[in-house]
PDB file of C-alpha atoms in Angstrom:
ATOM      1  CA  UNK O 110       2.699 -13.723  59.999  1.00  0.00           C
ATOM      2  CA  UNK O 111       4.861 -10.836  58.987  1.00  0.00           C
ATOM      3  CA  UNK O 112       6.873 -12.918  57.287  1.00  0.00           C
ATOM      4  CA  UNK O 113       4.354 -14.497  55.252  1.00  0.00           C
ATOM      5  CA  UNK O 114       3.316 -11.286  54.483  1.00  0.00           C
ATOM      6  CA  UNK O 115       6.065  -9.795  53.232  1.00  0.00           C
ATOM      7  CA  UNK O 116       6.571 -13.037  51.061  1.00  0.00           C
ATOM      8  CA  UNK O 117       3.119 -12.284  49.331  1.00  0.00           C
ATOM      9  CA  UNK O 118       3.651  -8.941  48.338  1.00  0.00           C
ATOM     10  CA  UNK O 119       7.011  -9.697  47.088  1.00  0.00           C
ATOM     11  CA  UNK O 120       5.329 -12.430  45.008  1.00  0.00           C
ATOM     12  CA  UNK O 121       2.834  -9.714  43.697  1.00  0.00           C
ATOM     13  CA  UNK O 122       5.533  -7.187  42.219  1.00  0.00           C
ATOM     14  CA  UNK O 123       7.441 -10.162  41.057  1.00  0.00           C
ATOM     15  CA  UNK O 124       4.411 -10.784  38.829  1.00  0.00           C
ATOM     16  CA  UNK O 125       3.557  -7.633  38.550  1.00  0.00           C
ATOM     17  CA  UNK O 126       7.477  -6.610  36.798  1.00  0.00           C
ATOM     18  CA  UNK O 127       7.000  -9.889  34.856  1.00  0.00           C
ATOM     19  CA  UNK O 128       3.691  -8.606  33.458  1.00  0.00           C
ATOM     20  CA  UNK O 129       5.298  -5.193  32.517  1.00  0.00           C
ATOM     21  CA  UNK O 130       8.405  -6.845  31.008  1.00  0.00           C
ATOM     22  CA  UNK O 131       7.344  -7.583  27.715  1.00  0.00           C
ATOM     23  CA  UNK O 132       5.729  -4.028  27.289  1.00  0.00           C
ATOM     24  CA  UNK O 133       9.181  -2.132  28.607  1.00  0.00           C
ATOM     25  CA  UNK O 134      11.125  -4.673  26.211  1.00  0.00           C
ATOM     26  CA  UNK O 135       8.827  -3.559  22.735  1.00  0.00           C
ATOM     27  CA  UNK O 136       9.236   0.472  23.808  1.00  0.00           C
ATOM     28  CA  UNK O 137      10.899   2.288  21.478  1.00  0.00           C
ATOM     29  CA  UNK O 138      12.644   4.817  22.477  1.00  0.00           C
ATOM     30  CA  UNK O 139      12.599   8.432  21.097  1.00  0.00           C
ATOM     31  CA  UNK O 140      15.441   9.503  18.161  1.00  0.00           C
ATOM     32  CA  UNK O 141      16.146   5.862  18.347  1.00  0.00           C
ATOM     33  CA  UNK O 142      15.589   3.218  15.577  1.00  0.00           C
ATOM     34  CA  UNK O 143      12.329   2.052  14.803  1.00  0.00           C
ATOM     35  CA  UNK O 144      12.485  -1.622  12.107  1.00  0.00           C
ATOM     36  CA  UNK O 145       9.378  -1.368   9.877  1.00  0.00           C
ATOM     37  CA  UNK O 146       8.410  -3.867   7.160  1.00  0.00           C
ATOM     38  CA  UNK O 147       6.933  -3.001   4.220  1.00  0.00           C
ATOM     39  CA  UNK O 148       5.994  -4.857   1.064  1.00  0.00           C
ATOM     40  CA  UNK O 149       8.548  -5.606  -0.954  1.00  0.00           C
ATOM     41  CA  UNK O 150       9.611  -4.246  -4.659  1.00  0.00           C
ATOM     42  CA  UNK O 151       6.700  -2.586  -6.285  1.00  0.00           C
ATOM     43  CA  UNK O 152       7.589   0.286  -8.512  1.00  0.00           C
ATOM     44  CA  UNK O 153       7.108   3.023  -7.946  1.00  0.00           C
ATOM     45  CA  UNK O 154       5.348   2.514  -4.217  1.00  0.00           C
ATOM     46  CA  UNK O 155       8.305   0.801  -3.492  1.00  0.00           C
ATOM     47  CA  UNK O 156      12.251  -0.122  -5.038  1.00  0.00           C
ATOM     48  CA  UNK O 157      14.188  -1.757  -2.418  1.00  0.00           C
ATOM     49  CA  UNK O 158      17.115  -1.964  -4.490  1.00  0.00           C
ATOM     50  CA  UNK O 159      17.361   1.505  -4.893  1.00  0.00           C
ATOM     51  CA  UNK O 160      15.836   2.226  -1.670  1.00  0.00           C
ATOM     52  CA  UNK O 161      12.895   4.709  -2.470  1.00  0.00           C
ATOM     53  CA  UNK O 162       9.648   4.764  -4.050  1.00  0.00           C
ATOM     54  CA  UNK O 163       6.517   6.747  -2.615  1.00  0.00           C
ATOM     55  CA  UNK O 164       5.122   4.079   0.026  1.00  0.00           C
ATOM     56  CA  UNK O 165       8.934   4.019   1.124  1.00  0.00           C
ATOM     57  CA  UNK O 166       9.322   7.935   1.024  1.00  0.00           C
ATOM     58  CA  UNK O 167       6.053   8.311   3.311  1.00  0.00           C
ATOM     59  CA  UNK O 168       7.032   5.693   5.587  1.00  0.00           C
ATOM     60  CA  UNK O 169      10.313   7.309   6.323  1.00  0.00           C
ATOM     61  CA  UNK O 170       9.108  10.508   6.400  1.00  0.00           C
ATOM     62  CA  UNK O 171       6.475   9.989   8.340  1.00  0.00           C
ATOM     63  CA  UNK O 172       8.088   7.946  11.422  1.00  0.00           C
ATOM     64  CA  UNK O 173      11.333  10.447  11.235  1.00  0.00           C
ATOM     65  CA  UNK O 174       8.790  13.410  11.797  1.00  0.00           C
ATOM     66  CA  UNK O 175       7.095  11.229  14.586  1.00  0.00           C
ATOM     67  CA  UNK O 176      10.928  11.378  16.662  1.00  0.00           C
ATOM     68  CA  UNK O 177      12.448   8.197  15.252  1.00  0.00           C
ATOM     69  CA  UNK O 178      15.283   6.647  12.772  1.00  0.00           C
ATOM     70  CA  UNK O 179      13.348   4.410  10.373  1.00  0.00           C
ATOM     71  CA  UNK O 180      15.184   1.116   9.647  1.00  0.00           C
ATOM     72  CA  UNK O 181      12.879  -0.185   6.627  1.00  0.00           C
ATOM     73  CA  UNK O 182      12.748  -4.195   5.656  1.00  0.00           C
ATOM     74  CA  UNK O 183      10.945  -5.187   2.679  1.00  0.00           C
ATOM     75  CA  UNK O 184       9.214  -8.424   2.934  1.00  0.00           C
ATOM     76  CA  UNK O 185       5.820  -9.914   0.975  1.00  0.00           C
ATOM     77  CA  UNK O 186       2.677  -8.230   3.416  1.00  0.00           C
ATOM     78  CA  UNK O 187       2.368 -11.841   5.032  1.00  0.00           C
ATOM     79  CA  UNK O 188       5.775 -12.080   5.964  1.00  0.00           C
ATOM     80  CA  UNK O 189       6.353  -8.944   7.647  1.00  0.00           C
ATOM     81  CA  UNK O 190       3.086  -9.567   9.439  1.00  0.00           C
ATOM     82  CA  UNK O 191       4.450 -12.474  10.770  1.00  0.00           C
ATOM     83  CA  UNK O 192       7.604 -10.448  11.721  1.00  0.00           C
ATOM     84  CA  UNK O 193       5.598  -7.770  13.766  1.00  0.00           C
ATOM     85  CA  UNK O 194       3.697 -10.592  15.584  1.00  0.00           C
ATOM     86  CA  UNK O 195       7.182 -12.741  16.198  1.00  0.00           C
ATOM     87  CA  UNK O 196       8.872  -9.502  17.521  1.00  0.00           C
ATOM     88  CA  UNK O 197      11.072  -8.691  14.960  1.00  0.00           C
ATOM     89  CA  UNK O 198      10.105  -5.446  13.844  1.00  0.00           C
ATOM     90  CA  UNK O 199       8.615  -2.555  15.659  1.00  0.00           C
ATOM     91  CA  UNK O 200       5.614  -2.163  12.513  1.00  0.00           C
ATOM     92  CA  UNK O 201       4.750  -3.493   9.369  1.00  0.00           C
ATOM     93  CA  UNK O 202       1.984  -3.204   6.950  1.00  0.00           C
ATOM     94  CA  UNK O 203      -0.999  -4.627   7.992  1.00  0.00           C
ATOM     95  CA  UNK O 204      -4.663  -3.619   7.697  1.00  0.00           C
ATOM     96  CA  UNK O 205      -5.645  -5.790  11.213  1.00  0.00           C
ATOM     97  CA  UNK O 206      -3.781  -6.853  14.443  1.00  0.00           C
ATOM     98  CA  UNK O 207      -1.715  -4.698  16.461  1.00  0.00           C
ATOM     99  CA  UNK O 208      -2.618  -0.786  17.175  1.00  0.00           C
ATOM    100  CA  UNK O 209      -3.140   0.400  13.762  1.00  0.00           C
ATOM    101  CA  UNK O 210      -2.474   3.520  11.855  1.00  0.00           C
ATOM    102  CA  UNK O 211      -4.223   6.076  10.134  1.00  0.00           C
ATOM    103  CA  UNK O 212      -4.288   4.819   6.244  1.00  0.00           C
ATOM    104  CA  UNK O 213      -1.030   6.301   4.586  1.00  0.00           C
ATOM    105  CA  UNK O 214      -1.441   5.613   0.924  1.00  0.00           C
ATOM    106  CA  UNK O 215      -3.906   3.726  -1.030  1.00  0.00           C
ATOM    107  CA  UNK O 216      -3.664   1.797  -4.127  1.00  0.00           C
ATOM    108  CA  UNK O 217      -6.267   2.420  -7.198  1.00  0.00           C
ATOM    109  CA  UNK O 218      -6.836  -0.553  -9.359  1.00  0.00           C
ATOM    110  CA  UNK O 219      -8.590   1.243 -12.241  1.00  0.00           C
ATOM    111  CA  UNK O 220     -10.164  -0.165 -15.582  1.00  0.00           C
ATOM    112  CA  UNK O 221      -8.239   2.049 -18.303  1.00  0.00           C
ATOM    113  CA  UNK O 222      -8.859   2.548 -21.807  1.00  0.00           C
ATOM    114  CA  UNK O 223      -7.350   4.536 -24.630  1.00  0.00           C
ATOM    115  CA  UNK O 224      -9.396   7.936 -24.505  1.00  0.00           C
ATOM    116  CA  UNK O 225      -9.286   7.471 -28.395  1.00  0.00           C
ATOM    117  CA  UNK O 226     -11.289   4.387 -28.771  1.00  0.00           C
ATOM    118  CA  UNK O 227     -14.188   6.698 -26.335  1.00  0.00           C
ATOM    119  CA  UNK O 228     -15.126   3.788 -24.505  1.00  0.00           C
ATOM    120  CA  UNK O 229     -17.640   4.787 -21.488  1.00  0.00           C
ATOM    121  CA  UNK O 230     -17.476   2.490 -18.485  1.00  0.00           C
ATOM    122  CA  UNK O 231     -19.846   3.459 -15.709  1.00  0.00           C
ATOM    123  CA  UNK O 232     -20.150   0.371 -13.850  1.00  0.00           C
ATOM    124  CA  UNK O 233     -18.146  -2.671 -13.249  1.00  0.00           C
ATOM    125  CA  UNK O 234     -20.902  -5.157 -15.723  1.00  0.00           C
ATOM    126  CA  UNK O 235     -19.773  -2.929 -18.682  1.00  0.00           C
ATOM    127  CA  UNK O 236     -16.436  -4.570 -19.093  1.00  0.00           C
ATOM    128  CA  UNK O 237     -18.149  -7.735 -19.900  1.00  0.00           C
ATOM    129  CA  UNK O 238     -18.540  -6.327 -23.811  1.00  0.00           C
ATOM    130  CA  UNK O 239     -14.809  -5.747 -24.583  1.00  0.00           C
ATOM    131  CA  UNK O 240     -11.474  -7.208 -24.435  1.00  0.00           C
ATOM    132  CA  UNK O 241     -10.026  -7.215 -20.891  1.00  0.00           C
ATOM    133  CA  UNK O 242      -6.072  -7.941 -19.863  1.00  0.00           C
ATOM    134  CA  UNK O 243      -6.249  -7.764 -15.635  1.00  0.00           C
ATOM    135  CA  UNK O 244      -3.604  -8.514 -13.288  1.00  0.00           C
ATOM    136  CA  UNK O 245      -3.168 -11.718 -12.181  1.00  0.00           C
ATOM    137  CA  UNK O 246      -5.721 -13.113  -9.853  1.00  0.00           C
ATOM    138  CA  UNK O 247      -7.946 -10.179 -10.085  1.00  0.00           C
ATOM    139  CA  UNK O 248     -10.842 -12.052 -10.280  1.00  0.00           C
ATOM    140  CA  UNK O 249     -10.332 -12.920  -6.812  1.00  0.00           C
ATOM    141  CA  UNK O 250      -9.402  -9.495  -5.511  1.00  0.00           C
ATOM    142  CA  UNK O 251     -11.997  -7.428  -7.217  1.00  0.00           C
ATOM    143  CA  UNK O 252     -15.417  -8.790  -5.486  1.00  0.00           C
ATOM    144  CA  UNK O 253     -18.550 -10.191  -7.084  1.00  0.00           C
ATOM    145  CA  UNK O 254     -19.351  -8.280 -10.214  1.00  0.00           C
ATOM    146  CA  UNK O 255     -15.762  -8.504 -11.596  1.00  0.00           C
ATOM    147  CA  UNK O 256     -15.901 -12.524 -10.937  1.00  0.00           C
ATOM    148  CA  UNK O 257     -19.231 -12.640 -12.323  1.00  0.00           C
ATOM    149  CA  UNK O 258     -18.035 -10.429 -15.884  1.00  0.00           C
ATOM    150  CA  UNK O 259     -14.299 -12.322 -15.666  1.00  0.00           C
ATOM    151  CA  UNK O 260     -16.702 -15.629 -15.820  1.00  0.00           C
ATOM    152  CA  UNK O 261     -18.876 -14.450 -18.704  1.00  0.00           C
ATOM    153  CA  UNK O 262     -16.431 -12.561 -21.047  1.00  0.00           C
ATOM    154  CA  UNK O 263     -14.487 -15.531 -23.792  1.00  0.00           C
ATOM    155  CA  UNK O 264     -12.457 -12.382 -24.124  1.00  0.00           C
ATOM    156  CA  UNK O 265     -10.910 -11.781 -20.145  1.00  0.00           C
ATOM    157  CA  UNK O 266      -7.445 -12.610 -20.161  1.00  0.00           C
ATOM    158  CA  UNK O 267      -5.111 -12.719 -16.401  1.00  0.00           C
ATOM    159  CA  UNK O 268      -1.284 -11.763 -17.082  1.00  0.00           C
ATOM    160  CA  UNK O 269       1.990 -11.717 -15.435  1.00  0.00           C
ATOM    161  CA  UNK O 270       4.215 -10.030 -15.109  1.00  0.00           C
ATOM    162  CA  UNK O 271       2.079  -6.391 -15.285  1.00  0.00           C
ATOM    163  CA  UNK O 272       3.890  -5.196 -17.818  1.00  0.00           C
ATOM    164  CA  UNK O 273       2.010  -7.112 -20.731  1.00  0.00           C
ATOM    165  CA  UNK O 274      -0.881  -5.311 -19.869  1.00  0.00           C
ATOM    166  CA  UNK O 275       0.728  -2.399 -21.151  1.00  0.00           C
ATOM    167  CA  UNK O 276       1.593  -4.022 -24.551  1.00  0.00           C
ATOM    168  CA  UNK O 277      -1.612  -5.627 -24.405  1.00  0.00           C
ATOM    169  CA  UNK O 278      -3.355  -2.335 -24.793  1.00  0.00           C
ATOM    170  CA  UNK O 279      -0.900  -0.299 -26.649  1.00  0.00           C
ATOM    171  CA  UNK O 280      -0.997  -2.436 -29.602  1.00  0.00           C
ATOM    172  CA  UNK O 281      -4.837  -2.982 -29.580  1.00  0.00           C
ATOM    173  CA  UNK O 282      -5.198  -6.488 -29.118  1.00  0.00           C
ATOM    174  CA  UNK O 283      -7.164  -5.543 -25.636  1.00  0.00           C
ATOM    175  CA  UNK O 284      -9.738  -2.707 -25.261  1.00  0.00           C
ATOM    176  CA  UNK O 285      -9.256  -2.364 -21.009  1.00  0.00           C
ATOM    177  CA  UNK O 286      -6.195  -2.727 -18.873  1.00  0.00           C
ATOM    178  CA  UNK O 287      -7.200  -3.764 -15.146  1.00  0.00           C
ATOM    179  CA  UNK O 288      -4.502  -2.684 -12.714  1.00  0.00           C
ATOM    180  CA  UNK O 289      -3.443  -0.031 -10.479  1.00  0.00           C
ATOM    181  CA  UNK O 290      -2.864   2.900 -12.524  1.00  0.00           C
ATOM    182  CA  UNK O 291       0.564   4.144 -10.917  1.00  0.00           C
ATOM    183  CA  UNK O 292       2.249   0.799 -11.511  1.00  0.00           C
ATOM    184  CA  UNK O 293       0.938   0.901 -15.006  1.00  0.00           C
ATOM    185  CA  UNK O 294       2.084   4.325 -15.475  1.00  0.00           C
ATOM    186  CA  UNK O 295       5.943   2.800 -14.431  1.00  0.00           C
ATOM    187  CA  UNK O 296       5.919   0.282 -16.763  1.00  0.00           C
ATOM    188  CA  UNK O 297       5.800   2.723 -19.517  1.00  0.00           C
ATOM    189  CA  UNK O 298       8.890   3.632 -19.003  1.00  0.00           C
ATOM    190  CA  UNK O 299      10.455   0.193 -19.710  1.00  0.00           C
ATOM    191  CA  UNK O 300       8.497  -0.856 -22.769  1.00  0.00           C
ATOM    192  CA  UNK O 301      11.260   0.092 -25.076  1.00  0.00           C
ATOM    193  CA  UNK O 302      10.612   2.078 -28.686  1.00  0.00           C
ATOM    194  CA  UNK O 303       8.393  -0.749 -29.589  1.00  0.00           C
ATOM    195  CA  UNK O 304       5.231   0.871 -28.805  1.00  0.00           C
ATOM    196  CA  UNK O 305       3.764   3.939 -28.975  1.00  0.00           C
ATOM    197  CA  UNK O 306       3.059   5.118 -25.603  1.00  0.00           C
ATOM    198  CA  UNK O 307       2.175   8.646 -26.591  1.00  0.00           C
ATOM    199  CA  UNK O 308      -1.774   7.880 -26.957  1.00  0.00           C
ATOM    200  CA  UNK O 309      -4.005   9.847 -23.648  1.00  0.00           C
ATOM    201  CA  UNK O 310      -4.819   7.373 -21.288  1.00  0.00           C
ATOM    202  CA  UNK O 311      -8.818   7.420 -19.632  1.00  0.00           C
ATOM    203  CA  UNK O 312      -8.794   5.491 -16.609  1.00  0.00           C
ATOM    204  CA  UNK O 313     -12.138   4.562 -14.516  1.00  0.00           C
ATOM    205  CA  UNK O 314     -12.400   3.805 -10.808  1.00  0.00           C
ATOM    206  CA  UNK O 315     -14.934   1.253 -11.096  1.00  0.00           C
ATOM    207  CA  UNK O 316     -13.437  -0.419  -7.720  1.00  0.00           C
ATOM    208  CA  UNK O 317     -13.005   1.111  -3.745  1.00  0.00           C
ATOM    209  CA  UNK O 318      -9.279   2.126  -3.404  1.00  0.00           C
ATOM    210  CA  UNK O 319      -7.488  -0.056  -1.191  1.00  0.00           C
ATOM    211  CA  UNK O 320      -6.432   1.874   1.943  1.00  0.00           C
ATOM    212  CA  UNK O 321      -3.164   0.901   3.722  1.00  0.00           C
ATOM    213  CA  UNK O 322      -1.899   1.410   7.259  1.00  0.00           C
ATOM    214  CA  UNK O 323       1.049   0.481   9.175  1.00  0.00           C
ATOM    215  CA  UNK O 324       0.547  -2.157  12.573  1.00  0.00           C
ATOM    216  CA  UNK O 325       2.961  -1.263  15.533  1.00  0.00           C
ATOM    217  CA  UNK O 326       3.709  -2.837  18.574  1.00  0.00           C
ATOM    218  CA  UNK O 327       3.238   0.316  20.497  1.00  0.00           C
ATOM    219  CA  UNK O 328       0.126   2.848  20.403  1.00  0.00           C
ATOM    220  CA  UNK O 329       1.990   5.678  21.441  1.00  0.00           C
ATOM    221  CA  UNK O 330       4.332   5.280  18.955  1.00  0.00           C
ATOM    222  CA  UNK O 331       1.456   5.034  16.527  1.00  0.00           C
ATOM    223  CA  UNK O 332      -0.038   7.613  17.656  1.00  0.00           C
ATOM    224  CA  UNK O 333       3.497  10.130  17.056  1.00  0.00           C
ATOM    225  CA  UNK O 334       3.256   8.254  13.620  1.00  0.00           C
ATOM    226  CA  UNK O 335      -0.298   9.518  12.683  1.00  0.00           C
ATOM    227  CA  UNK O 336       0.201  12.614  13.934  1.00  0.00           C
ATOM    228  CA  UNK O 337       3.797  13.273  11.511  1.00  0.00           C
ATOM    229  CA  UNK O 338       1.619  12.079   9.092  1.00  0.00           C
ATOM    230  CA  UNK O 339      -1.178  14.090   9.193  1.00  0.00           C
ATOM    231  CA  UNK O 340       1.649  17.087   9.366  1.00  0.00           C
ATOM    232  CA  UNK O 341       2.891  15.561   6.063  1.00  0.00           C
ATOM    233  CA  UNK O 342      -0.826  16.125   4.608  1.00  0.00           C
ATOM    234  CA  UNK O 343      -1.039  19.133   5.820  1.00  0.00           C
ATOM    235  CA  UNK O 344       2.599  20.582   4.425  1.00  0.00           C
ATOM    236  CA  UNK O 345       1.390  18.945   0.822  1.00  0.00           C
ATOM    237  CA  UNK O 346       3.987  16.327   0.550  1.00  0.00           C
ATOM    238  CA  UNK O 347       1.466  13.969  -1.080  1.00  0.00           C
ATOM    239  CA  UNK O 348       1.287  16.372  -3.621  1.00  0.00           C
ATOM    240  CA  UNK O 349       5.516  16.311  -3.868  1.00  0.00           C
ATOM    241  CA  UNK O 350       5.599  12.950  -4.101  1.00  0.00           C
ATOM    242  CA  UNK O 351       3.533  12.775  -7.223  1.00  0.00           C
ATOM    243  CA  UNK O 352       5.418  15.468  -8.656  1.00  0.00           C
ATOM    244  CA  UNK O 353       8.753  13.723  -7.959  1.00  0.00           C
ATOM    245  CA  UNK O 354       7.714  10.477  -9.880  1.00  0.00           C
ATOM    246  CA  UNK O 355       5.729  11.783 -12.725  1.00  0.00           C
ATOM    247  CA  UNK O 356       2.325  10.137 -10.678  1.00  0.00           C
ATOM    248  CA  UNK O 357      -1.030  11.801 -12.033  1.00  0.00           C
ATOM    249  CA  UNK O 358      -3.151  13.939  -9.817  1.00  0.00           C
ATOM    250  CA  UNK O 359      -6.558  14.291 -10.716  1.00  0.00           C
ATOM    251  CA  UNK O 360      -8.428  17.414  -9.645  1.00  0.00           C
ATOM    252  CA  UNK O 361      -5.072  17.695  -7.534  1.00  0.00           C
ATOM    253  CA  UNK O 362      -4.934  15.001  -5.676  1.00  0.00           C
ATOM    254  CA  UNK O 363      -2.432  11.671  -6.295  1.00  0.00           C
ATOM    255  CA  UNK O 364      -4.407   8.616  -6.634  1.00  0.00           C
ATOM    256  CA  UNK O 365      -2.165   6.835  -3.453  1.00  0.00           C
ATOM    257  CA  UNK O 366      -3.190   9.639  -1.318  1.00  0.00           C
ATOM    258  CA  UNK O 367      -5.756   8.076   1.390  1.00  0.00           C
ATOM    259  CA  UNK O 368      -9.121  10.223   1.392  1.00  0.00           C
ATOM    260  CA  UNK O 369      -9.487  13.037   4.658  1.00  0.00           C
ATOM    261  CA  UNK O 370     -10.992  10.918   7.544  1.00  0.00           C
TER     262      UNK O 370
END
């Protein structure tokens, strides 16, 4: 009997070292690397090529003040998800699955106009009277109202790449440029002496921001992660960051920062 005995409870930790296998295996160890996938060139949240950008500068920051060396991947969000859930990264951006973080930056798609032309916009409907240039596929992104006006105005137009939407309303052949404003901001820069970019720009949040957090394999490594970031808040490197790339901060604050919890 004590035989038998002894053979059961060395099945039990067997399966019991098997269970805790996988979680030992996805630990990540303090001051060691940590492989995180974010999305993939995006200026200026992200430029792989160059390695920086502000979604790439809070990432880093945030997981080397939570004790570990970043090692960032770019990859299109469904792709890196797909790498978190496979096991070959440690995070990745996400908004579901895994333990997730805190939001770390948002992105603003705004409706903006030439402050010139004093066009009032107080509610998503409005657009339907003027000329509208929208990223592609906004119609789909952008909820009810906006696919209702997008359906009803002969004068909505969906472009690629972004960066007509800036020539679009510079030279006044639309009234309202739909996009995030910090990646329409960027393009200015590459539009050349073509165009007069010099013109006040009145941008209106007629849509939520869209909040984005990081998915890891381990909560207490998400939990070191929100905590550096809150730190981050806290020592005003939002704030920095917009300074650094020329980003707009109204009343103050950076459009990508995430609103206090």
């Amino acid at each position: 009997m004590k035989g038998i005995h002894t053979r059961h409870r060395g099945r039990r930790w067997a399966a019991l070292l098997c269970a805790l296998l996988p979680a030992l295996a996805g630990a990540v160890p303090l001051g060691g690397p940590l492989r995180v996938a974010i999305g993939e060139t995006k200026a200026p949240y992200v430029m792989a090529e160059e390695q920086r950008g502000v979604e790439y500068e809070l990432v880093s920051a945030a997981l080397r003040g939570a004790g570990y060396q970043p090692q960032v991947l770019f990859a299109p969000n469904k792709r890196a998800q797909e790498w978190l859930a496979a096991g070959r990264v440690d995070a990745a951006i996400a908004n579901d699955g895994g333990y997730l973080s805190d939001p770390y930056i948002t992105y603003q798609n705004t409706a903006i106009t030439l402050c010139r032309r004093q066009i009032r916009l107080d509610a998503v409907p409005d657009l339907g009277r003027y000329r509208v240039a929208a990223f592609q596929n906004a119609r789909r992104f952008l909820g009810r109202d906006y696919a209702a006006m997008a359906a009803g105005n002969p004068d909505y137009v969906e472009q690629s790449p972004q960066i007509t939407l800036n020539r679009l309303l510079y030279s006044g052949r639309a009234d309202v440029a739909v996009t995030d404003i910090n990646i329409f901001l960027q393009f200015n820069d590459e539009l050349g002496p073509g165009l007069d970019t010099a013109p006040s720009l009145c941008p209106f949040a007629l849509f939520p921001p869209t909040p984005y957090r990081l998915a890891f394999h381990d909560a207490a490594v998400r939990d070191r992660f929100n905590q550096a970031l809150h730190q981050l808040n806290q020592q005003g490197f939002y704030e920095a960051l917009a300074k650094r790339y020329r980003l707009p901060a109204p009343q103050g604050r950076p459009w990508f920062k995430p609103l206090a919890r």
